[in-house]
PDB file of C-alpha atoms and ligand atoms in Angstrom:
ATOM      1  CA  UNK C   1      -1.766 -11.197 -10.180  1.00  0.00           C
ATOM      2  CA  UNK C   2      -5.251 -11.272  -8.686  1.00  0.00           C
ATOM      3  CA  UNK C   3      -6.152  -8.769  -5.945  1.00  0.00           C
ATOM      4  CA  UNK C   4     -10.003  -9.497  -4.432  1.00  0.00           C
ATOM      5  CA  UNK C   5     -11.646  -6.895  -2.147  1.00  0.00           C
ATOM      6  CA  UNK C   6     -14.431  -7.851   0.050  1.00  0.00           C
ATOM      7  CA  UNK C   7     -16.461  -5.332   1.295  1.00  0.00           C
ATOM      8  CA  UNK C   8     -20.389  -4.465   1.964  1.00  0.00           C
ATOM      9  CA  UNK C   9     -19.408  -1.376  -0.271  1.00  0.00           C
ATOM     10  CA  UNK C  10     -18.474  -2.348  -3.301  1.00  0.00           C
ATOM     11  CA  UNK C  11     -20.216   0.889  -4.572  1.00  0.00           C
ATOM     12  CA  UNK C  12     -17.080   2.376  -3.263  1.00  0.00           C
ATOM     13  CA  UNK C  13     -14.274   0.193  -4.357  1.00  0.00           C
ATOM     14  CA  UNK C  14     -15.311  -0.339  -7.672  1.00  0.00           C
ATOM     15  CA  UNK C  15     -14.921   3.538  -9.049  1.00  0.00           C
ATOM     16  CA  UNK C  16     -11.244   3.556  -7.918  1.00  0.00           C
ATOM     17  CA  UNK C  17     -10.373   0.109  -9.238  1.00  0.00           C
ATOM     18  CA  UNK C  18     -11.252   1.775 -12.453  1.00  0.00           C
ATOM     19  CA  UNK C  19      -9.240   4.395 -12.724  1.00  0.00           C
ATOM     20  CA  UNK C  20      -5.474   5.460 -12.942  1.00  0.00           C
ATOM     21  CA  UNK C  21      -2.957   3.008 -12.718  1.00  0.00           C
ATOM     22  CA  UNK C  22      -5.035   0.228 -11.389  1.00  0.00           C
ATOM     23  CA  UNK C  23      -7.087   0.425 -14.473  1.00  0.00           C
ATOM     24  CA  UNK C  24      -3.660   0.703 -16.969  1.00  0.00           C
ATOM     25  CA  UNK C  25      -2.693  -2.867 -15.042  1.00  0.00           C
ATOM     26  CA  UNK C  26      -5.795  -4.717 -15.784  1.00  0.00           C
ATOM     27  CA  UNK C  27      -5.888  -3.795 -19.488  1.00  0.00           C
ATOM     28  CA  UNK C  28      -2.149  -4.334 -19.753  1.00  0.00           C
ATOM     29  CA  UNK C  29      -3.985  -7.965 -18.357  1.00  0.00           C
ATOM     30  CA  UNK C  30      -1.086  -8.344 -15.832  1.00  0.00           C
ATOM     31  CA  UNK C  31      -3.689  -7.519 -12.937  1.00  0.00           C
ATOM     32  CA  UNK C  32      -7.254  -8.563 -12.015  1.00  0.00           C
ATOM     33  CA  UNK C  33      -8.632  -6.384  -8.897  1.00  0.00           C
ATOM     34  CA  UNK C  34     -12.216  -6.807  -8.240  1.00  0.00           C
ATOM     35  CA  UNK C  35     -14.254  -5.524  -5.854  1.00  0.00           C
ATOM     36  CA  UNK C  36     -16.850  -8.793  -4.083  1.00  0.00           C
ATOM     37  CA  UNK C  37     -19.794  -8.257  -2.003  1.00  0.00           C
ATOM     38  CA  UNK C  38     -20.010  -9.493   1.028  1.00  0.00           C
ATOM     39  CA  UNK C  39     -23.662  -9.883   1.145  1.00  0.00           C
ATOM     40  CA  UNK C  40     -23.549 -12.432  -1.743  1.00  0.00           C
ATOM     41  CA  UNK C  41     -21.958 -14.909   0.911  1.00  0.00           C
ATOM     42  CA  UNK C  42     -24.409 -14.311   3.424  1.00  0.00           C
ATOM     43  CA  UNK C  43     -27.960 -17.058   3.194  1.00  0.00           C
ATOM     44  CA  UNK C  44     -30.388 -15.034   5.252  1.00  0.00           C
ATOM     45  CA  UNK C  45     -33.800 -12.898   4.228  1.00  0.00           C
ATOM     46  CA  UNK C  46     -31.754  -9.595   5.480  1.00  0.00           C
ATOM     47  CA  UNK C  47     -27.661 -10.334   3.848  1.00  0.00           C
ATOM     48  CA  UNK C  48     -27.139  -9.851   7.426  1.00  0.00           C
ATOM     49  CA  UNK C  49     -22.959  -9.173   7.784  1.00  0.00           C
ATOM     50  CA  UNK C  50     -23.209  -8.219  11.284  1.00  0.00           C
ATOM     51  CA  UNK C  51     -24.039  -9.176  14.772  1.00  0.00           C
ATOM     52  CA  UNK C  52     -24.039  -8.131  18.362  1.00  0.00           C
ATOM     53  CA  UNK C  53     -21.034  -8.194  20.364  1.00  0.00           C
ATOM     54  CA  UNK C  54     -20.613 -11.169  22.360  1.00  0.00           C
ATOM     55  CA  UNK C  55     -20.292  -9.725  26.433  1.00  0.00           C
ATOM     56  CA  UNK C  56     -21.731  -7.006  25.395  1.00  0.00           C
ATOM     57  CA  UNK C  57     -20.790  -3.115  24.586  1.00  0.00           C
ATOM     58  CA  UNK C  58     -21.867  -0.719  22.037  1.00  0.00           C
ATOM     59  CA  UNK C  59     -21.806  -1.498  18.415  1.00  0.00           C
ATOM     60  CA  UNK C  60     -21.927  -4.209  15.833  1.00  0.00           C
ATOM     61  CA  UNK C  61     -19.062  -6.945  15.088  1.00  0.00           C
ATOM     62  CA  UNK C  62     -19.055  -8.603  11.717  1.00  0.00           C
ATOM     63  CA  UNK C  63     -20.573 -12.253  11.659  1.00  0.00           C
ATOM     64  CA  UNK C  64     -17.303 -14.542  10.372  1.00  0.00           C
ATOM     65  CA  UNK C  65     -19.605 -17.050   7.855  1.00  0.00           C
ATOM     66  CA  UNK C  66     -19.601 -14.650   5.437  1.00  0.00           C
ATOM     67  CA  UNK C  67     -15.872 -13.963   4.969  1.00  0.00           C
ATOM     68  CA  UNK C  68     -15.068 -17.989   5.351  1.00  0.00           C
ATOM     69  CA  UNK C  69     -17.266 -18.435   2.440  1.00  0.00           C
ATOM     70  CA  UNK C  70     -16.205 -15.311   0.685  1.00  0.00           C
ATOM     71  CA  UNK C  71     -12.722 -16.554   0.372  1.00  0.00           C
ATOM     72  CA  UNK C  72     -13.427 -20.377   0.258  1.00  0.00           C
ATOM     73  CA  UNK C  73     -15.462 -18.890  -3.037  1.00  0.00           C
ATOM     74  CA  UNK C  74     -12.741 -16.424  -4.249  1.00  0.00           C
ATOM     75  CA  UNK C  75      -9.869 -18.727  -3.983  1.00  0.00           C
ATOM     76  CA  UNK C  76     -11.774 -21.646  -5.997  1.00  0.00           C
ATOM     77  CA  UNK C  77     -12.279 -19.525  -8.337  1.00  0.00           C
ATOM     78  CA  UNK C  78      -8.713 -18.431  -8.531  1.00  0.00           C
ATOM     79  CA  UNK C  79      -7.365 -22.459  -8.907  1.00  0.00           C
ATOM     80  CA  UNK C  80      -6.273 -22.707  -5.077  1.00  0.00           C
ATOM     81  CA  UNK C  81      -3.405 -20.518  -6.159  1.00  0.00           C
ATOM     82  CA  UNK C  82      -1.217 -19.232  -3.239  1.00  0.00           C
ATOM     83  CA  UNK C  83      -2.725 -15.991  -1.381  1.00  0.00           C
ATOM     84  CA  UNK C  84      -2.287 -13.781   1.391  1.00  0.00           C
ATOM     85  CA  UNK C  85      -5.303 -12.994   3.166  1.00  0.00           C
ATOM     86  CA  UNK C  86      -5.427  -9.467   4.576  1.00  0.00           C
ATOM     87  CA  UNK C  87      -7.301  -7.831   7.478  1.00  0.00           C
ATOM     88  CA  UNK C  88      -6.893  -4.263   7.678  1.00  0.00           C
ATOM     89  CA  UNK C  89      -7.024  -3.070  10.761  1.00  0.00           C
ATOM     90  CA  UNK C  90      -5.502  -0.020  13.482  1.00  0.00           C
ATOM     91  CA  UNK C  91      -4.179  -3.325  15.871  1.00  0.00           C
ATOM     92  CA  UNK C  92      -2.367  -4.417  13.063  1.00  0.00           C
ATOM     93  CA  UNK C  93       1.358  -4.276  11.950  1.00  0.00           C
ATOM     94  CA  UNK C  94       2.779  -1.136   9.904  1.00  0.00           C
ATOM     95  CA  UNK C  95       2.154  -1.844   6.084  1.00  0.00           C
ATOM     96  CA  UNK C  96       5.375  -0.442   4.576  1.00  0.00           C
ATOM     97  CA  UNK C  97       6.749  -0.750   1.178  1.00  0.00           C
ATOM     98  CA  UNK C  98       8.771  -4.220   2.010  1.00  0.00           C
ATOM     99  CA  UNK C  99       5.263  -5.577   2.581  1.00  0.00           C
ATOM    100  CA  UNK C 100       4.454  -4.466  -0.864  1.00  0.00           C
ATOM    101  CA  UNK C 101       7.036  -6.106  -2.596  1.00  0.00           C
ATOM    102  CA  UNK C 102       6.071  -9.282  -0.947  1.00  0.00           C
ATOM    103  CA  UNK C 103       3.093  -9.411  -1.803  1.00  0.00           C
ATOM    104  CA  UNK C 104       3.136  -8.105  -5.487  1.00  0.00           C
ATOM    105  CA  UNK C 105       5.261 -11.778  -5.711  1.00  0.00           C
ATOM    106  CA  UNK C 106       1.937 -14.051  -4.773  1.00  0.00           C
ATOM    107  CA  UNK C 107      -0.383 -14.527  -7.558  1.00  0.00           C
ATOM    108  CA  UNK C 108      -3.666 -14.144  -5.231  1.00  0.00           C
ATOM    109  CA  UNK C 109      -4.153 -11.424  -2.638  1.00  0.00           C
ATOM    110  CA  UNK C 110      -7.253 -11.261  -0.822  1.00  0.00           C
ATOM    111  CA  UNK C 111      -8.516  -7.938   1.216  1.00  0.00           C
ATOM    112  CA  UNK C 112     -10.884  -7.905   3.963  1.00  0.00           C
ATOM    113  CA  UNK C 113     -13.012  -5.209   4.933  1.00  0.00           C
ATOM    114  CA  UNK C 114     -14.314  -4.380   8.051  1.00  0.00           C
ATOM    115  CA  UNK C 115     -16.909  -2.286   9.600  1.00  0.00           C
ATOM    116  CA  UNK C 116     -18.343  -0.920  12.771  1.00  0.00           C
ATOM    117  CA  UNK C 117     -16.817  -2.180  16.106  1.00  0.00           C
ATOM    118  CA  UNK C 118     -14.618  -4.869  13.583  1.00  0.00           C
ATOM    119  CA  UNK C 119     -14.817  -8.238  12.187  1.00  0.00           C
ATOM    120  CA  UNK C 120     -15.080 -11.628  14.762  1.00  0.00           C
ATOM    121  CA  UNK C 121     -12.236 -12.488  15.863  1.00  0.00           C
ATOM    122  CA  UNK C 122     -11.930 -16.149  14.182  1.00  0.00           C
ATOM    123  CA  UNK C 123     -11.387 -14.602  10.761  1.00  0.00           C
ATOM    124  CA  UNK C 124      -8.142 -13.062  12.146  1.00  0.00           C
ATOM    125  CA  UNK C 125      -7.214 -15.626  13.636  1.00  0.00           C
ATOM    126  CA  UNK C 126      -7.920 -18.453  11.506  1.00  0.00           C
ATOM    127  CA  UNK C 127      -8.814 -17.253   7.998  1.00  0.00           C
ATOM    128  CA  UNK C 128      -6.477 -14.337   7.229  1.00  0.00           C
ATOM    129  CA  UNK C 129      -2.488 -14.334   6.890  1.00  0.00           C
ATOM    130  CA  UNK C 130      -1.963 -11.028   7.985  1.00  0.00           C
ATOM    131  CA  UNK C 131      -3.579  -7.886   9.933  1.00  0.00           C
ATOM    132  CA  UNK C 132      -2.252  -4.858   8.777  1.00  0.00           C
ATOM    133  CA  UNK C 133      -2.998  -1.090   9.914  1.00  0.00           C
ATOM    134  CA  UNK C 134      -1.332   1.645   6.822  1.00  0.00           C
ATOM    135  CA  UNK C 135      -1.304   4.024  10.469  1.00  0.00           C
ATOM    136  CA  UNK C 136      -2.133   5.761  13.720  1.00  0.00           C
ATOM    137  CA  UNK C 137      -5.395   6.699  12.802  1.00  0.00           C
ATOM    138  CA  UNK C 138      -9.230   5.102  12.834  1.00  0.00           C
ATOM    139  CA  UNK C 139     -10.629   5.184   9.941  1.00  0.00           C
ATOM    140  CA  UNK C 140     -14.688   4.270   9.548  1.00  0.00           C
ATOM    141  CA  UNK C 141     -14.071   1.047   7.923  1.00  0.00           C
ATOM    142  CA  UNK C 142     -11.524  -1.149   5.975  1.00  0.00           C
ATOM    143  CA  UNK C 143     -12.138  -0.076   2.201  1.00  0.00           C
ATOM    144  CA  UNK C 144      -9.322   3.155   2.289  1.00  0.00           C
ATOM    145  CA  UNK C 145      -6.914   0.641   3.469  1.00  0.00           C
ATOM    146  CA  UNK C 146      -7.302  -2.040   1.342  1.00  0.00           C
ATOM    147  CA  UNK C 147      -7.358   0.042  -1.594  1.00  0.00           C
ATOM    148  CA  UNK C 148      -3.901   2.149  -0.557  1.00  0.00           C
ATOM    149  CA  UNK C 149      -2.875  -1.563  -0.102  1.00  0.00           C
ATOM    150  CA  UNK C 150      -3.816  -2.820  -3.588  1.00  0.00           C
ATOM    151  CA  UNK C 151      -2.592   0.187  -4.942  1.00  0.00           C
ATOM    152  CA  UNK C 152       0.818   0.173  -3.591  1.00  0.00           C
ATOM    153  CA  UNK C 153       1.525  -3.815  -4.866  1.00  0.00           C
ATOM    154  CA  UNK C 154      -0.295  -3.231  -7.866  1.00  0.00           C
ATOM    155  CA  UNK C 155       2.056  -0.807  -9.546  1.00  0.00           C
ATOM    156  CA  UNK C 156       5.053  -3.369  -8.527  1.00  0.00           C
ATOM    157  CA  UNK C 157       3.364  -5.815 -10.533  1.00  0.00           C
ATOM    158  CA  UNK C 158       5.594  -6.306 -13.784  1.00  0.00           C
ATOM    159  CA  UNK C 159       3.646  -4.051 -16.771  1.00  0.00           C
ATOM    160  CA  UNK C 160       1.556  -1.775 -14.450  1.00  0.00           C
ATOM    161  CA  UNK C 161       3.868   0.737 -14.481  1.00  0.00           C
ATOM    162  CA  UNK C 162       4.616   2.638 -17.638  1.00  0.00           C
ATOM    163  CA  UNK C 163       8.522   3.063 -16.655  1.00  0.00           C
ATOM    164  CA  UNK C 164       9.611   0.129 -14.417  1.00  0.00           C
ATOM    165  CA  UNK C 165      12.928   2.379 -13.660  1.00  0.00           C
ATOM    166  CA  UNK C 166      11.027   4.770 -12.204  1.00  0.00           C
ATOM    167  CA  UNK C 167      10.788   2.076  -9.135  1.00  0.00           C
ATOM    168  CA  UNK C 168      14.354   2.406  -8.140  1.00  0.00           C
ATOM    169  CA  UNK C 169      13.897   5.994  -7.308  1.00  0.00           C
ATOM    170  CA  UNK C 170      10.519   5.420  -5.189  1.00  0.00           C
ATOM    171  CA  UNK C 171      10.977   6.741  -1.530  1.00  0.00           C
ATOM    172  CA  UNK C 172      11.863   3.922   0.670  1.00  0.00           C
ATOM    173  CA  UNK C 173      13.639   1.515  -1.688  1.00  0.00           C
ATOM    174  CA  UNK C 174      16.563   1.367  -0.236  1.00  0.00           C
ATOM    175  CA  UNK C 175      15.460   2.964   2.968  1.00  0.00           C
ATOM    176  CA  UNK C 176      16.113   6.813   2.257  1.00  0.00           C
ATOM    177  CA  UNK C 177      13.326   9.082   1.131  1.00  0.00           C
ATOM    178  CA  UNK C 178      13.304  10.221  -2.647  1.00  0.00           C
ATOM    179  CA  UNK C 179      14.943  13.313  -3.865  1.00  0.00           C
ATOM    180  CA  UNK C 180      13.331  16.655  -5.119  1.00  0.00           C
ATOM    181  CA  UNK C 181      11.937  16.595  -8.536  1.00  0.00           C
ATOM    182  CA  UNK C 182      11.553  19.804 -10.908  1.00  0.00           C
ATOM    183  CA  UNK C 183      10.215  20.384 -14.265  1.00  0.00           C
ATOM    184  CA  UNK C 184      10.435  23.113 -16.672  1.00  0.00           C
ATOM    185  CA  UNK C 185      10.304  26.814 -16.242  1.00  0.00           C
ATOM    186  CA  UNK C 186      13.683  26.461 -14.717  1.00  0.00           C
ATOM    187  CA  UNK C 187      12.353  29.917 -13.676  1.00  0.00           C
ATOM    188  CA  UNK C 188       8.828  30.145 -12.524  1.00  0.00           C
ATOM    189  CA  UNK C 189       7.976  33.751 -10.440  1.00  0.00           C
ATOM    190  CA  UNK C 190      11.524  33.976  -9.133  1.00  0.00           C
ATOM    191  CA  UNK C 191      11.924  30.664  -8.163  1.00  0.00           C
ATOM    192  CA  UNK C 192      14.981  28.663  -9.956  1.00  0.00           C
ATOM    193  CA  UNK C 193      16.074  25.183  -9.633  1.00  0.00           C
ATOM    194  CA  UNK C 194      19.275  23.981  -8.619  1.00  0.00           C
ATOM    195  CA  UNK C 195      22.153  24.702 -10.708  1.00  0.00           C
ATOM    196  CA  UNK C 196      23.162  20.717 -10.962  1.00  0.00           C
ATOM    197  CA  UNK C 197      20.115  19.758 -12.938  1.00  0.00           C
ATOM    198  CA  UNK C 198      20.661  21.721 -15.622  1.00  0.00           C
ATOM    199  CA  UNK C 199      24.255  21.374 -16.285  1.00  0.00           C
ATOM    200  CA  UNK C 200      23.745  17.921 -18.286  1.00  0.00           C
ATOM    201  CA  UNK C 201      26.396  16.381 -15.850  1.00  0.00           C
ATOM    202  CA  UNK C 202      24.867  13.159 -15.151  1.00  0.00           C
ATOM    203  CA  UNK C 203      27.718  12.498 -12.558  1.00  0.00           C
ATOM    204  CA  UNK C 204      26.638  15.479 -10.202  1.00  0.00           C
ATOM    205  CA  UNK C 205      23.625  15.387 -10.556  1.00  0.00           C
ATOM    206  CA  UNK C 206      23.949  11.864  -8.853  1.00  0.00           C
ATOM    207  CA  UNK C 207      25.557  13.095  -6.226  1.00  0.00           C
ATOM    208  CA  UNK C 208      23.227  15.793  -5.711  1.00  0.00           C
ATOM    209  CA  UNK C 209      20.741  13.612  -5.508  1.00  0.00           C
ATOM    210  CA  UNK C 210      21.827  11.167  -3.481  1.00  0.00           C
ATOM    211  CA  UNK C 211      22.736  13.893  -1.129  1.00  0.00           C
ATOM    212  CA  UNK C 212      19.206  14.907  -1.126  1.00  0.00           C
ATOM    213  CA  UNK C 213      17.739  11.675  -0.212  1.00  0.00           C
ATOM    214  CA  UNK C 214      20.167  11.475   2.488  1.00  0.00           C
ATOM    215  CA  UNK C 215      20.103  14.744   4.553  1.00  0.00           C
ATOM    216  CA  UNK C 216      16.219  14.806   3.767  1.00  0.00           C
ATOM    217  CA  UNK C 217      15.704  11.364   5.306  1.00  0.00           C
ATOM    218  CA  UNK C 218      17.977  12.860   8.368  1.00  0.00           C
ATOM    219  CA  UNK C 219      15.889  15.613   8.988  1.00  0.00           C
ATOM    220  CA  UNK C 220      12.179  14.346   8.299  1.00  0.00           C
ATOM    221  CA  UNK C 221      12.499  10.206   9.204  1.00  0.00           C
ATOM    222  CA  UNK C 222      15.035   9.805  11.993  1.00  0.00           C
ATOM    223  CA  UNK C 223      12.991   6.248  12.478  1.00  0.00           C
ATOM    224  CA  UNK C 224      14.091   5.720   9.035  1.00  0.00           C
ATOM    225  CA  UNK C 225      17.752   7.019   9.217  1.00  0.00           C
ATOM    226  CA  UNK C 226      18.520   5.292  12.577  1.00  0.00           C
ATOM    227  CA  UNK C 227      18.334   2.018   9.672  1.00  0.00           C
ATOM    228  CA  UNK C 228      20.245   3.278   6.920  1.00  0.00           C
ATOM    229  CA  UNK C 229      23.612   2.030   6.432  1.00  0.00           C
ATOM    230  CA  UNK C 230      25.636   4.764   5.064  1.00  0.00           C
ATOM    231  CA  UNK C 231      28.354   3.885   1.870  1.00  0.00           C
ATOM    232  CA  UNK C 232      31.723   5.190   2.342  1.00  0.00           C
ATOM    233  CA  UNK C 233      30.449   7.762  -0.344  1.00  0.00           C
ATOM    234  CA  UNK C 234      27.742   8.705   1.415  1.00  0.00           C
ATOM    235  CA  UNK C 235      29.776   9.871   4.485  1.00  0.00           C
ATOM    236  CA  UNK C 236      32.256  11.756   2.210  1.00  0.00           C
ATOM    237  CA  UNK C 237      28.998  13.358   0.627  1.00  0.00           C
ATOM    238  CA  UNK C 238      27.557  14.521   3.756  1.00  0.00           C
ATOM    239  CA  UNK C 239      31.059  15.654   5.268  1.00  0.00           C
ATOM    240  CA  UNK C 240      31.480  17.815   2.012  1.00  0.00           C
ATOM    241  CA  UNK C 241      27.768  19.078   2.933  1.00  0.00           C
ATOM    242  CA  UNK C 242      28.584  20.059   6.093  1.00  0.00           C
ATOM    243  CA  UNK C 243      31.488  22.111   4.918  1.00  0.00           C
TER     244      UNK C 243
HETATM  245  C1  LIG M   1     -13.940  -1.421  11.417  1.00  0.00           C
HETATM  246  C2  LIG M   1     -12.017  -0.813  10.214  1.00  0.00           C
HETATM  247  C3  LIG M   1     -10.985  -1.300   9.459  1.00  0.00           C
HETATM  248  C4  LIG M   1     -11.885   0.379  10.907  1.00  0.00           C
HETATM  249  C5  LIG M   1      -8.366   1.291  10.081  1.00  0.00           C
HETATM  250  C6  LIG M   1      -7.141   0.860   9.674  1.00  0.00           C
HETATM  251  C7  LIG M   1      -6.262   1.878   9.947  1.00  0.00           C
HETATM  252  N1  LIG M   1      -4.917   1.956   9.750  1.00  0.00           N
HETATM  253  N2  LIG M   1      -6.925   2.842  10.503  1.00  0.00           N
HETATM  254  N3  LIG M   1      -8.228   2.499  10.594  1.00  0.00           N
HETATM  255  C8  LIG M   1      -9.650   0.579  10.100  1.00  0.00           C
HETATM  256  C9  LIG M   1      -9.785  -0.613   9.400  1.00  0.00           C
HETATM  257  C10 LIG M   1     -10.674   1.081  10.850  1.00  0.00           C
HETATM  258  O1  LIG M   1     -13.162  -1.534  10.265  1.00  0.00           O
END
């Protein structure tokens, strides 16, 4: 998979692209992210990105040339292979973990960037495939979000991730939050860890589990747990629980 984030700050994407997992992908050669600069697409003296609103009001808006051409360029380059084209932005839709796994199945995924008051309106409308926000909150710009979008489909990409069964127990998979994890001392300055985990039965320690993800996605995500269909084992878990 190829993941392409344009952005007058490369500076900034670049460092984090290099690191961690994201870097374990690309040498595993099952991922290509790069970082392109905006500027490059731009034919003026000044690599002017940005322009004043039209009607008027405080601020700059980002010129649309630049992007067309960005990702005419980057998707040439990539053999006209399908992409999704993304716009981060706070008047988008939720990016959630469903997204991810969509889009961790196209071979080319392209991020957009904004900055200041946003990007012209055209190149949501006519260039990109989707506007997401990743939440309530302005940020200054649209690198954070692209990258906590690249970095969320890039470790679905098959031979990112070191232990691909570690997936099934991400939070969200199958709409419940994950359960607690521990690690050795199974003392540390009075603090234990629950009985279950260290009795070796792999059984009820399941169950434990399971009952974990459930009365923690109760209590913390009722948005989450007003989805979830219970199993008839889950109800006989959480009437035990209750007990
Ligand atoms: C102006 C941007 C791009 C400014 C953003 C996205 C989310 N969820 N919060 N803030 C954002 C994205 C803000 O460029």
């Amino acid at each position: 998979m190829r993941i392409d984030i344009v952005t007058v700050f490369p500076e900034m994407v670049e460092p984090v692209i290099q690191c961690s997992m994201l870097a374990r992908g690309q040498q595993a050669g099952s991922l290509q992210i790069r970082a392109a600069d905006l500027r490059q697409f731009t034919h003026d003296r000044h690599r002017t990105t940005d322009d004043t609103p039209f009607g008027g009001g405080a601020g700059m808006v980002m010129k649309p040339e630049p992007f067309f051409e960005a990702v005419e360029h980057l998707r040439e380059e990539a053999g006209w292979v399908p992409a999704r084209i993304v716009v981060t932005t706070p008047q988008g839709r939720l990016f959630n973990q469903q997204m991810a796994v969509e889009f961790a199945q196209v071979p080319h995924l392209i991020l957009l960037c904004g900055h200041y008051e946003g990007i012209d309106e055209r190149v949501c409308q006519h260039l990109a495939t989707d506007e997401l926000s990743i939440g309530d909150y302005v940020l200054t710009g649209g690198e954070l979000p692209a990258l906590v979008i690249a970095d969320a489909v890039s470790r679905l990409v098959p031979g990112v991730l070191g232990n691909p069964e570690s997936l099934q127990q991400d939070s969200f998979v199958d709409g419940l939050l994950a359960p607690p994890q521990y690690t050795r001392p199974a003392e540390y300055r009075g603090y234990g860890v629950p009985e279950v985990l260290l009795s070796g039965h792999h059984a009820n320690i399941a169950r434990w589990r399971r009952l974990q993800q459930l009365l923690r996605t109760r209590e913390r995500r009722p948005d989450l747990w007003q989805k979830v269909s219970l199993t008839p084992e889950d109800i006989k878990l959480l009437r035990e629980a209750e007990q």
